[in-house]
C-alpha cells in the first residue's frame, strides 16, 4: 500500500515538474495564436480567446519565413545526404575490407573525436571566401558537412562488420561484383543505421546556428530559420506574437520528426554511449 | 583450375576489393583534409599574423597576438565567464540528469517512456530559438515576472537579463534545461549496464533503497559519470548559440564567453575584422579544451581501470 502511495506521489511530482519543463513550448505555441495586446496581459493562461492565425501569415510572408524555411530545408537535406553517404561508404570499407592502411584510417577517425574543431569557423569562412562559395547555399552545405562524423562512421562500420561473410560469398558465386554486393545485398539491410544517422544529422543541421550565421552574413536571402529568427527579433522588436509564430514554424519540423522517430532516436544515442 | 591460377585469381579479386575500399573512403578523406585538417592548421597560421581578412596576409608578427591576448582584460573576462558558465551548467545538468535517470529507470514506473520523451524534448530543439524564446520569458514584462508577481513573491518586475549576476544565472539555468535530457539518457545507459544480480543480492541481504544507491548504484556509475563530465564540460566551454541569442554577452560583457569574443573580433566588429587576433583566441580556446579533455580523459581511464580490478575481485570471490 505504501509503495503504491509513493508511486502515486512520484507520478504527481513527475507530471507537475514535466508540465513546467515543457511549458516554454506551450507558451510559445499559445502566444503565436494570440493578439499582441492579449499576449501582454494574459500571463500564464495559455488559452487564447480566439485563434489568430494571421500571426503565422505575417511571419511567413512579411518576415520572409517562407524563404528561411526553404533555405533550412535545402541546407539540411543537402548536408544529410552528403554526411550519411560519406559515413556509410567509409563505414563499409572499414567494416568489411581489411585493406592496407585500414588501421591508420581508424586511428585518424578516432583521433578526430579529440580534436577541438570549434575554432575552425574562421579558416572555414576564409576558405569558402577563397573558393567563391561564401554567400552561396552550396558553401553553407559544404561547411555544414565538415567536421567529424566519427559516431556515424563507427555505427556503420560496426553494423557492416557483423554481416555474415557467407552472404557476401554467396553473392560472389552468383556473379556479383563489389558494388553490386554493396548496393543490392548489404546496404538494404542497413536501413535502421541509415535511419538513425539521417534523423540525428537532420536534427543537428536543422538546429545549427554558427555556420549559417557566419556564412550568410552578407546575404540575408540565404538565412536559415534559426538565423532569420535572430534578425526578426532585432527588426520587429514589439511583434512578440509574430516572433512566437516564427519560433513555432522553426521548431515544428524538428519536433515532428523527433516525436515520429523518438524511440529510434533515444535508443540510437543510448547505443552509441556504450 | 590449377592452384597457381586460382591464387592469381584470388589475388586479383582481393586487389580489386582494396581498390574499391579506397574509392569508398576517398571522399571522406578529402573532406577531412580540406574542411577539418586544413582549417585547423590555418587557424594556427593566422594567429601569427596581423591580418584583417582583407587583402594579402603579409604582416607576420610572431607571438605578438598571443601577448596581446594575454594582456587584454576583456579576454580574461570572457575566459572567466566561460568557466563560470561551465561550472554552473555542468553541476546543475549532470546532477538533475542523474536524479531524473534514477527515477525513470524504475521498471515499475508506468509511462516512463513518455516522461523520458518529455524531458528529452528541449534537447532536439534549436538552441538559438530557445535563446530567443527565453529572452522574452525572462524579460521585464515576461512570463517569469508575471508569475512571480501573481503569486506575490515580488512586488516589482525583476530585471533578470539587465543585472550581470542574474543574467549569468538565467543563462546557466536555460542551458541546463536545454541539455539535461541528453545527460539523463547518458546516465540511463550507465544504469542499464549495472548487473541486475547485484541488486537482487543486496535485496536478499536486506539493504534499503538508500543503501543500495550509496553502495552499489553510485560507485558503479562513477566511470560513466566521469565520461559524462568530460562530454558536458567540453561542449559547454564552446557555448555560442545560447549566449548570442539570449544575452548577446550583455549586460556590459558580463556574460560574454570565449566563442562570442572570437565571433565579435572575427565577424561582428564595428570597423575592421581582426582575423589574426580572433584566431589566436580560437587557438587558446582549443588548447584549453584539449588540456581539460586530457585531464578528464585520464580520470576516465583510471576509473575504468579500477572498475576492471573490482570486476576481477568479484569474479575471484565467486571462484
Coordinates of C-alpha atoms in Angstrom, one line a residue:
Chain A
X1 CA 0.0 0.0 0.0
X2 CA 2.7 2.4 1.0
X3 CA 4.6 1.6 -2.2
X4 CA 1.5 2.5 -4.1
X5 CA 1.3 5.8 -2.4
X6 CA 4.9 6.6 -3.1
X7 CA 4.4 5.6 -6.7
X8 CA 1.4 7.9 -6.9
X9 CA 3.4 10.8 -5.4
X10 CA 6.2 10.1 -7.9
X11 CA 3.7 10.4 -10.7
X12 CA 2.3 13.6 -9.3
X13 CA 5.7 15.1 -9.0
X14 CA 6.8 14.0 -12.4
X15 CA 3.6 15.3 -14.1
X16 CA 3.9 18.7 -12.3
X17 CA 7.6 19.0 -13.0
X18 CA 7.2 17.8 -16.6
X19 CA 4.5 20.4 -17.2
X20 CA 6.8 23.2 -16.0
X21 CA 9.5 21.6 -18.1
X22 CA 7.7 21.8 -21.4
X23 CA 5.7 25.0 -20.5
X24 CA 8.0 27.2 -22.6
X25 CA 6.8 25.3 -25.7
X26 CA 3.2 25.5 -24.7
X27 CA 3.7 29.2 -24.1
X28 CA 5.3 29.6 -27.5
X29 CA 2.5 27.9 -29.4
X30 CA -0.3 29.6 -27.5
X31 CA 1.4 33.1 -27.8
X32 CA 1.6 32.6 -31.6
X33 CA -2.2 32.4 -31.6
X34 CA -2.9 35.5 -29.5
X35 CA -3.1 39.2 -30.4
X36 CA -0.2 41.3 -29.2
X37 CA -2.5 43.0 -26.7
X38 CA -3.8 39.8 -25.1
X39 CA -0.3 38.4 -25.1
X40 CA 0.9 41.1 -22.8
X41 CA -2.0 40.8 -20.3
X42 CA -2.8 37.1 -20.3
X43 CA 0.0 35.9 -18.0
X44 CA 0.3 32.1 -17.6
X45 CA -3.1 31.4 -19.1
X46 CA -2.2 29.6 -22.3
X47 CA -5.7 29.5 -23.8
X48 CA -6.1 32.2 -26.5
X49 CA -9.6 33.8 -26.6
X50 CA -9.7 33.3 -30.3
X51 CA -7.2 31.6 -32.7
X52 CA -5.2 34.3 -34.5
X53 CA -3.6 32.5 -37.4
X54 CA -2.7 35.8 -39.0
X55 CA 0.5 35.8 -36.9
X56 CA 1.7 32.9 -38.9
X57 CA 0.7 34.6 -42.1
X58 CA 2.7 37.7 -41.1
X59 CA 5.8 35.7 -40.1
X60 CA 5.5 33.5 -43.2
X61 CA 5.0 36.3 -45.8
X62 CA 6.1 39.7 -44.3
X63 CA 9.1 38.5 -42.2
X64 CA 10.2 36.1 -45.0
X65 CA 10.0 32.9 -43.0
X66 CA 8.9 31.1 -46.2
X67 CA 12.3 31.9 -47.6
X68 CA 14.2 30.9 -44.4
X69 CA 12.2 27.7 -44.3
X70 CA 13.1 26.8 -47.8
X71 CA 16.8 27.6 -47.1
X72 CA 16.7 25.4 -44.0
X73 CA 15.2 22.5 -45.9
X74 CA 17.7 22.7 -48.8
X75 CA 20.7 23.1 -46.5
X76 CA 19.6 20.3 -44.1
X77 CA 18.7 17.9 -46.9
X78 CA 22.0 18.6 -48.7
X79 CA 24.0 18.1 -45.6
X80 CA 22.2 14.9 -44.5
X81 CA 22.7 13.4 -48.0
X82 CA 26.5 14.2 -48.0
X83 CA 27.2 13.2 -44.5
X84 CA 25.2 10.0 -44.4
X85 CA 26.6 8.9 -47.8
X86 CA 30.2 9.6 -46.9
X87 CA 29.9 7.9 -43.5
X88 CA 28.1 4.9 -45.0
X89 CA 30.8 4.4 -47.6
X90 CA 33.7 4.8 -45.2
X91 CA 32.0 2.6 -42.6
X92 CA 31.5 -0.1 -45.3
X93 CA 35.2 0.0 -46.3
X94 CA 36.3 -0.1 -42.7
X95 CA 33.9 -2.7 -41.6
X96 CA 34.2 -5.2 -44.5
X97 CA 37.5 -4.8 -46.2
X98 CA 40.9 -5.4 -44.5
X99 CA 42.8 -3.1 -46.8
X100 CA 46.3 -1.9 -46.2
X101 CA 46.2 1.3 -44.2
X102 CA 42.8 0.4 -42.6
X103 CA 44.2 0.8 -39.1
X104 CA 45.7 4.2 -39.9
X105 CA 42.3 5.4 -41.1
X106 CA 40.6 4.1 -37.9
X107 CA 43.3 5.8 -35.8
X108 CA 42.8 9.1 -37.6
X109 CA 39.0 8.8 -37.3
X110 CA 39.3 8.1 -33.6
X111 CA 41.7 11.0 -33.0
X112 CA 39.3 13.4 -34.8
X113 CA 37.0 12.9 -31.8
X114 CA 39.5 14.6 -29.6
X115 CA 40.5 17.5 -31.9
X116 CA 38.6 20.5 -30.8
X117 CA 37.2 21.7 -34.2
X118 CA 35.1 24.6 -32.8
X119 CA 37.6 27.3 -33.6
X120 CA 37.8 26.3 -37.3
X121 CA 35.0 28.6 -38.2
X122 CA 37.4 31.4 -39.2
X123 CA 39.5 29.4 -41.6
X124 CA 36.4 27.7 -42.9
X125 CA 34.9 31.1 -43.6
X126 CA 38.1 32.3 -45.3
X127 CA 38.3 29.0 -47.3
X128 CA 34.7 29.5 -48.6
X129 CA 35.5 33.1 -49.5
X130 CA 38.6 31.9 -51.4
X131 CA 36.6 29.3 -53.2
X132 CA 34.0 31.8 -54.1
X133 CA 31.4 29.9 -52.1
X134 CA 30.7 32.3 -49.3
X135 CA 27.2 33.6 -49.5
X136 CA 26.1 30.7 -51.6
X137 CA 23.8 27.9 -50.4
X138 CA 26.3 25.3 -51.6
X139 CA 29.0 26.9 -49.4
X140 CA 26.8 26.6 -46.3
X141 CA 26.1 22.9 -47.2
X142 CA 29.7 22.1 -47.6
X143 CA 30.7 23.8 -44.4
X144 CA 27.9 22.1 -42.5
X145 CA 29.1 18.7 -43.9
X146 CA 32.6 19.3 -42.4
X147 CA 33.7 18.1 -39.0
X148 CA 34.0 14.7 -37.5
X149 CA 31.3 12.1 -38.3
X150 CA 33.1 9.7 -36.1
X151 CA 29.9 8.5 -34.5
X152 CA 28.2 7.6 -37.8
X153 CA 31.3 6.0 -39.3
X154 CA 31.7 3.8 -36.2
X155 CA 28.0 2.9 -36.2
X156 CA 28.1 1.9 -39.9
X157 CA 31.5 0.0 -39.5
X158 CA 30.1 -1.9 -36.6
X159 CA 26.9 -2.8 -38.4
X160 CA 28.6 -3.9 -41.7
X161 CA 31.3 -6.0 -39.9
X162 CA 28.5 -8.0 -38.3
X163 CA 27.0 -9.1 -41.7
X164 CA 28.0 -12.8 -42.1
X165 CA 30.6 -13.5 -44.7
X166 CA 28.5 -16.3 -46.2
X167 CA 26.1 -13.8 -47.6
X168 CA 28.8 -12.0 -49.4
X169 CA 30.4 -15.3 -50.6
X170 CA 27.0 -16.5 -51.9
X171 CA 26.6 -13.2 -53.8
X172 CA 30.1 -13.6 -55.3
X173 CA 29.2 -17.1 -56.6
X174 CA 26.1 -15.6 -58.1
X175 CA 28.5 -13.3 -60.0
X176 CA 28.0 -10.0 -58.1
X177 CA 30.9 -7.5 -58.0
X178 CA 31.9 -5.3 -55.1
X179 CA 29.5 -2.5 -55.9
X180 CA 26.5 -4.8 -56.6
X181 CA 27.1 -6.6 -53.3
X182 CA 27.1 -3.3 -51.5
X183 CA 24.1 -1.8 -53.2
X184 CA 21.9 -4.8 -53.8
X185 CA 22.8 -7.2 -51.0
X186 CA 24.2 -5.5 -47.9
X187 CA 23.0 -1.8 -48.0
X188 CA 19.3 -2.7 -47.9
X189 CA 19.8 -4.5 -44.6
X190 CA 21.4 -1.4 -43.1
X191 CA 18.1 0.6 -43.1
X192 CA 18.0 1.1 -39.2
X193 CA 21.5 2.5 -39.1
X194 CA 20.8 4.8 -42.1
X195 CA 17.6 6.0 -40.4
X196 CA 19.4 6.7 -37.2
X197 CA 22.1 8.7 -39.0
X198 CA 19.6 10.6 -41.1
X199 CA 17.5 11.6 -38.1
X200 CA 20.4 12.7 -35.9
X201 CA 22.1 14.6 -38.7
X202 CA 18.8 16.2 -39.6
X203 CA 18.2 17.5 -36.1
X204 CA 21.8 18.7 -35.8
X205 CA 21.9 20.6 -39.1
X206 CA 18.4 22.0 -38.7
X207 CA 19.5 23.4 -35.3
X208 CA 22.9 24.6 -36.5
X209 CA 23.5 28.3 -35.9
X210 CA 27.1 29.5 -36.0
X211 CA 28.0 28.2 -39.6
X212 CA 24.9 29.6 -41.3
X213 CA 25.1 32.8 -39.3
X214 CA 28.7 33.4 -40.4
X215 CA 28.4 32.2 -44.0
X216 CA 25.3 34.3 -44.8
X217 CA 26.5 37.5 -43.1
X218 CA 26.4 39.4 -46.4
X219 CA 23.5 37.6 -47.9
X220 CA 20.3 37.8 -45.8
X221 CA 18.5 35.9 -48.6
X222 CA 20.2 32.7 -47.6
X223 CA 19.5 32.8 -43.9
X224 CA 18.1 29.7 -42.2
X225 CA 15.2 29.7 -39.8
X226 CA 17.5 30.0 -36.7
X227 CA 19.5 32.9 -38.1
X228 CA 16.4 34.6 -39.6
X229 CA 14.7 34.4 -36.3
X230 CA 17.5 36.5 -34.7
X231 CA 17.3 39.2 -37.3
X232 CA 13.5 39.1 -37.0
X233 CA 13.7 39.9 -33.3
X234 CA 16.0 42.8 -34.0
X235 CA 13.8 44.3 -36.6
X236 CA 10.3 43.9 -35.2
X237 CA 11.1 44.4 -31.5
X238 CA 7.5 44.6 -30.4
X239 CA 5.9 42.0 -32.6
X240 CA 6.0 39.2 -29.9
X241 CA 3.2 37.1 -31.4
X242 CA 4.8 37.2 -34.8
X243 CA 8.0 36.1 -33.1
X244 CA 6.2 33.2 -31.4
X245 CA 4.7 32.2 -34.7
X246 CA 8.2 32.3 -36.3
X247 CA 9.6 30.2 -33.4
X248 CA 6.8 27.7 -33.8
X249 CA 7.5 27.4 -37.5
X250 CA 11.2 26.8 -36.8
X251 CA 10.6 24.1 -34.2
X252 CA 7.7 22.3 -35.8
X253 CA 9.6 20.1 -38.3
X254 CA 12.2 19.0 -35.9
X255 CA 9.8 18.2 -33.0
X256 CA 7.6 16.4 -35.5
X257 CA 10.5 14.3 -36.7
X258 CA 11.6 13.6 -33.1
X259 CA 8.1 12.5 -32.0
X260 CA 7.8 10.3 -35.1
X261 CA 11.1 8.7 -34.5
X262 CA 11.7 9.2 -30.8
X263 CA 12.2 5.5 -29.9
X264 CA 14.8 5.1 -32.7
X265 CA 16.5 8.3 -31.7
X266 CA 16.8 7.8 -28.0
X267 CA 17.9 4.2 -28.5
X268 CA 20.4 5.3 -31.1
X269 CA 22.1 7.6 -28.7
X270 CA 22.0 5.2 -25.8
X271 CA 23.6 2.6 -28.0
X272 CA 26.4 4.9 -29.0
X273 CA 27.4 5.7 -25.5
X274 CA 28.2 2.1 -24.6
Chain B
X1 CA 41.8 -24.7 -62.4
X2 CA 45.4 -25.1 -61.3
X3 CA 46.4 -23.9 -57.8
X4 CA 48.6 -21.1 -59.1
X5 CA 45.9 -19.9 -61.4
X6 CA 43.3 -19.9 -58.6
X7 CA 45.7 -18.0 -56.3
X8 CA 46.3 -15.4 -59.0
X9 CA 42.5 -15.0 -59.4
X10 CA 42.0 -14.6 -55.7
X11 CA 44.8 -12.1 -55.5
X12 CA 43.3 -10.1 -58.4
X13 CA 39.9 -10.2 -56.5
X14 CA 41.5 -9.1 -53.2
X15 CA 43.3 -6.3 -55.0
X16 CA 40.1 -5.2 -56.6
X17 CA 38.4 -5.2 -53.2
X18 CA 41.2 -3.0 -51.8
X19 CA 40.8 -0.5 -54.7
X20 CA 37.1 -0.3 -54.1
X21 CA 37.7 0.2 -50.4
X22 CA 40.0 3.1 -51.2
X23 CA 37.4 4.6 -53.6
X24 CA 34.8 4.3 -50.8
X25 CA 36.9 6.2 -48.2
X26 CA 38.3 8.7 -50.6
X27 CA 35.5 11.3 -50.4
X28 CA 35.6 11.2 -46.6
X29 CA 39.4 11.6 -46.6
X30 CA 39.2 14.6 -48.9
X31 CA 36.5 16.2 -46.8
X32 CA 38.6 15.6 -43.7
X33 CA 41.8 17.1 -45.3
X34 CA 40.1 20.1 -46.8
X35 CA 37.4 21.0 -44.3
X36 CA 38.9 19.8 -41.0
X37 CA 42.7 19.4 -41.1
X38 CA 43.4 22.5 -43.3
X39 CA 41.3 24.8 -41.2
X40 CA 42.9 23.6 -38.0
X41 CA 46.4 24.2 -39.4
X42 CA 45.3 27.6 -40.8
X43 CA 43.9 28.9 -37.5
X44 CA 47.4 28.4 -36.1
X45 CA 49.0 30.2 -39.1
X46 CA 46.5 33.1 -38.9
X47 CA 47.4 33.5 -35.2
X48 CA 50.9 34.6 -36.2
X49 CA 49.7 37.4 -38.5
X50 CA 48.2 40.8 -38.0
X51 CA 45.5 40.3 -40.6
X52 CA 42.1 41.8 -41.1
X53 CA 40.9 39.2 -43.5
X54 CA 41.0 41.7 -46.4
X55 CA 44.0 41.9 -48.8
X56 CA 47.2 39.9 -48.6
X57 CA 48.3 38.3 -45.4
X58 CA 51.9 39.5 -45.1
X59 CA 52.2 41.1 -41.7
X60 CA 54.0 38.3 -39.7
X61 CA 54.0 39.3 -36.1
X62 CA 55.3 36.2 -34.3
X63 CA 53.8 35.8 -30.9
X64 CA 52.5 39.4 -30.7
X65 CA 48.9 38.3 -30.9
X66 CA 49.4 35.9 -28.0
X67 CA 51.0 38.7 -25.9
X68 CA 48.1 41.0 -26.8
X69 CA 45.5 38.3 -25.9
X70 CA 47.1 37.6 -22.5
X71 CA 47.3 41.3 -21.5
X72 CA 43.8 42.1 -22.6
X73 CA 41.3 42.4 -19.8
X74 CA 38.3 41.7 -21.9
X75 CA 39.8 38.3 -22.9
X76 CA 40.2 37.3 -19.3
X77 CA 36.7 38.5 -18.6
X78 CA 35.4 36.2 -21.4
X79 CA 37.7 33.4 -20.1
X80 CA 36.3 33.7 -16.6
X81 CA 32.7 33.9 -17.8
X82 CA 33.2 30.7 -19.9
X83 CA 34.4 28.9 -16.8
X84 CA 31.6 30.3 -14.6
X85 CA 29.1 29.1 -17.1
X86 CA 30.7 25.7 -17.5
X87 CA 30.9 25.1 -13.7
X88 CA 27.3 26.1 -13.1
X89 CA 26.0 24.3 -16.2
X90 CA 27.8 21.1 -15.5
X91 CA 26.9 21.0 -11.8
X92 CA 23.2 21.5 -12.4
X93 CA 22.7 19.5 -15.6
X94 CA 24.7 16.5 -14.5
X95 CA 23.0 16.3 -11.1
X96 CA 19.5 16.8 -12.3
X97 CA 20.1 14.4 -15.2
X98 CA 21.2 11.8 -12.7
X99 CA 18.2 12.3 -10.5
X100 CA 15.8 12.1 -13.4
X101 CA 17.6 8.9 -14.7
X102 CA 17.3 7.3 -11.2
X103 CA 13.6 8.0 -11.1
X104 CA 12.9 7.0 -14.7
X105 CA 15.0 3.8 -14.6
X106 CA 12.4 2.1 -12.3
X107 CA 10.8 -0.6 -14.4
X108 CA 7.7 -0.5 -12.2
X109 CA 7.1 3.1 -13.1
X110 CA 4.3 3.2 -15.7
X111 CA 4.7 5.6 -18.6
X112 CA 8.4 6.1 -18.0
X113 CA 9.0 6.3 -21.8
X114 CA 6.5 9.2 -22.0
X115 CA 8.3 11.0 -19.2
X116 CA 11.7 10.4 -20.8
X117 CA 10.4 11.9 -24.1
X118 CA 9.0 14.9 -22.2
X119 CA 12.3 15.7 -20.5
X120 CA 14.3 14.9 -23.8
X121 CA 12.2 17.4 -25.8
X122 CA 14.3 20.5 -25.3
X123 CA 17.4 18.6 -26.5
X124 CA 16.2 18.3 -30.0
X125 CA 15.0 21.9 -30.4
X126 CA 17.1 24.7 -31.8
X127 CA 19.3 26.3 -29.2
X128 CA 19.1 29.7 -30.9
X129 CA 15.3 29.6 -30.9
X130 CA 15.3 28.6 -27.3
X131 CA 17.5 31.6 -26.5
X132 CA 15.1 34.0 -28.3
X133 CA 12.0 32.5 -26.5
X134 CA 13.7 32.6 -23.1
X135 CA 14.8 36.2 -23.7
X136 CA 11.1 37.0 -23.8
X137 CA 10.1 34.8 -20.9
X138 CA 12.7 36.4 -18.7
X139 CA 12.1 39.9 -20.0
X140 CA 10.7 42.7 -17.9
X141 CA 7.1 42.0 -18.8
X142 CA 7.8 38.3 -19.4
X143 CA 6.2 35.2 -18.1
X144 CA 8.6 34.7 -15.1
X145 CA 8.0 38.2 -13.7
X146 CA 4.2 37.9 -14.3
X147 CA 4.1 34.6 -12.4
X148 CA 6.3 35.8 -9.5
X149 CA 4.1 38.9 -9.2
X150 CA 0.9 36.9 -9.4
X151 CA 1.9 34.6 -6.6
X152 CA 3.2 37.6 -4.6
X153 CA 6.9 36.6 -4.4
X154 CA 8.0 40.0 -5.8
X155 CA 6.3 43.3 -6.0
X156 CA 8.1 44.8 -8.9
X157 CA 9.4 43.2 -12.0
X158 CA 12.9 42.0 -11.7
X159 CA 15.4 42.9 -14.4
X160 CA 16.7 39.3 -14.9
X161 CA 18.7 40.0 -18.0
X162 CA 19.8 43.5 -17.2
X163 CA 21.6 42.6 -13.9
X164 CA 25.0 41.0 -14.5
X165 CA 24.6 38.3 -11.8
X166 CA 21.1 37.2 -12.6
X167 CA 21.8 37.3 -16.4
X168 CA 24.5 34.7 -15.8
X169 CA 22.2 32.6 -13.6
X170 CA 19.4 32.7 -16.2
X171 CA 22.0 31.7 -18.9
X172 CA 23.1 28.7 -16.8
X173 CA 19.5 27.7 -15.9
X174 CA 18.3 27.8 -19.5
X175 CA 21.4 26.0 -20.8
X176 CA 20.8 23.2 -18.2
X177 CA 17.1 23.0 -19.0
X178 CA 18.0 22.5 -22.7
X179 CA 20.7 19.8 -22.2
X180 CA 19.6 17.8 -19.1
X181 CA 17.6 15.4 -21.3
X182 CA 20.6 14.1 -23.1
X183 CA 22.6 13.8 -19.9
X184 CA 19.6 11.8 -18.5
X185 CA 19.9 9.4 -21.4
X186 CA 23.7 9.0 -20.8
X187 CA 23.0 8.2 -17.1
X188 CA 20.2 5.8 -18.1
X189 CA 22.7 3.9 -20.3
X190 CA 25.1 3.6 -17.4
X191 CA 22.3 2.4 -15.1
X192 CA 21.3 -0.3 -17.5
X193 CA 24.8 -1.6 -17.6
X194 CA 24.8 -2.4 -13.9
X195 CA 24.2 -6.2 -13.5
X196 CA 20.7 -7.0 -12.1
X197 CA 22.2 -9.7 -9.9
X198 CA 23.9 -7.1 -7.7
X199 CA 20.5 -5.6 -6.8
X200 CA 19.0 -9.0 -6.1
X201 CA 21.9 -9.9 -3.9
X202 CA 21.5 -6.6 -2.0
X203 CA 17.8 -7.2 -1.6
X204 CA 18.4 -10.6 -0.1
X205 CA 20.9 -9.1 2.3
X206 CA 18.2 -6.7 3.4
X207 CA 19.7 -3.5 2.1
X208 CA 17.4 -0.4 2.0
X209 CA 16.9 1.6 -1.2
X210 CA 19.2 4.4 0.1
X211 CA 21.9 1.8 1.0
X212 CA 21.6 0.3 -2.5
X213 CA 22.0 3.7 -4.0
X214 CA 25.0 4.6 -1.8
X215 CA 26.9 1.3 -2.0
X216 CA 26.0 -0.2 -5.4
X217 CA 24.5 2.3 -7.9
X218 CA 26.6 5.3 -7.4
X219 CA 30.1 3.6 -7.2
X220 CA 29.3 1.5 -10.2
X221 CA 28.2 4.7 -12.1
X222 CA 31.4 6.5 -11.4
X223 CA 33.3 5.6 -14.6
X224 CA 30.4 6.6 -16.9
X225 CA 29.9 9.6 -14.7
X226 CA 33.5 10.8 -15.5
X227 CA 32.8 10.3 -19.2
X228 CA 29.6 12.4 -18.9
X229 CA 31.5 15.1 -17.1
X230 CA 34.1 15.1 -19.9
X231 CA 31.4 15.4 -22.6
X232 CA 29.4 18.1 -20.9
X233 CA 32.4 20.2 -19.8
X234 CA 34.0 20.2 -23.3
X235 CA 30.7 21.0 -25.1
X236 CA 29.7 23.8 -22.6
X237 CA 33.0 25.5 -23.0
X238 CA 32.1 26.2 -26.6
X239 CA 28.7 27.7 -25.8
X240 CA 27.7 30.2 -28.5
X241 CA 24.1 30.0 -29.8
X242 CA 22.5 30.5 -26.4
X243 CA 24.6 33.4 -25.3
X244 CA 24.4 35.1 -28.7
X245 CA 20.6 34.9 -28.7
X246 CA 19.7 35.2 -25.0
X247 CA 22.0 37.9 -23.7
X248 CA 24.4 38.7 -26.6
X249 CA 27.1 38.8 -24.0
X250 CA 25.5 41.6 -22.0
X251 CA 24.9 43.4 -19.8
X252 CA 28.3 45.1 -20.1
X253 CA 30.0 42.0 -21.4
X254 CA 29.1 40.2 -18.1
X255 CA 28.0 37.0 -20.0
X256 CA 30.4 37.2 -22.9
X257 CA 32.1 33.8 -23.4
X258 CA 35.2 33.0 -25.4
X259 CA 33.3 31.9 -28.6
X260 CA 31.3 35.1 -28.5
X261 CA 34.5 37.1 -28.0
X262 CA 36.0 35.3 -31.1
X263 CA 32.9 36.0 -33.1
X264 CA 33.0 39.6 -32.2
X265 CA 36.6 40.2 -33.3
X266 CA 36.4 38.0 -36.4
X267 CA 33.0 38.8 -37.9
X268 CA 31.0 41.4 -36.0
X269 CA 33.4 44.1 -35.1
X270 CA 32.4 47.7 -35.9
X271 CA 35.3 48.8 -38.1
X272 CA 37.7 46.2 -39.3
X273 CA 37.8 42.5 -38.5
X274 CA 40.8 41.2 -36.7
X275 CA 41.2 37.7 -38.1
X276 CA 44.7 37.2 -36.7
X277 CA 43.8 38.2 -33.2
X278 CA 40.5 36.2 -33.2
X279 CA 42.3 33.1 -34.5
X280 CA 44.7 33.4 -31.6
X281 CA 41.9 33.4 -29.1
X282 CA 40.5 30.4 -31.0
X283 CA 43.8 28.5 -30.7
X284 CA 43.9 29.3 -27.0
X285 CA 40.3 28.1 -26.5
X286 CA 41.2 24.9 -28.5
X287 CA 44.2 24.3 -26.3
X288 CA 42.3 24.9 -23.1
X289 CA 39.6 22.5 -24.1
X290 CA 42.2 20.0 -25.2
X291 CA 44.1 20.2 -21.8
X292 CA 40.8 19.7 -19.9
X293 CA 39.8 16.8 -22.1
X294 CA 43.2 15.2 -21.4
X295 CA 42.9 15.7 -17.6
X296 CA 39.3 14.4 -17.5
X297 CA 40.2 11.6 -20.0
X298 CA 42.9 10.5 -17.6
X299 CA 40.3 10.3 -14.8
X300 CA 38.0 8.3 -17.0
X301 CA 40.8 5.8 -17.8
X302 CA 41.8 5.5 -14.2
X303 CA 38.2 4.9 -13.0
X304 CA 37.7 2.3 -15.8
X305 CA 40.8 0.5 -14.7
X306 CA 39.7 0.5 -11.1
X307 CA 36.4 -0.9 -12.2
X308 CA 38.2 -3.6 -14.1
X309 CA 40.0 -4.5 -11.0
X310 CA 36.8 -4.6 -8.9
X311 CA 35.2 -6.8 -11.5
X312 CA 38.2 -9.1 -11.2
X313 CA 37.8 -9.2 -7.4
X314 CA 34.2 -10.2 -7.6
X315 CA 34.9 -12.8 -10.2
X316 CA 37.6 -14.3 -7.9
X317 CA 35.3 -14.3 -4.9
X318 CA 32.8 -16.3 -6.9
X319 CA 35.5 -18.9 -7.5

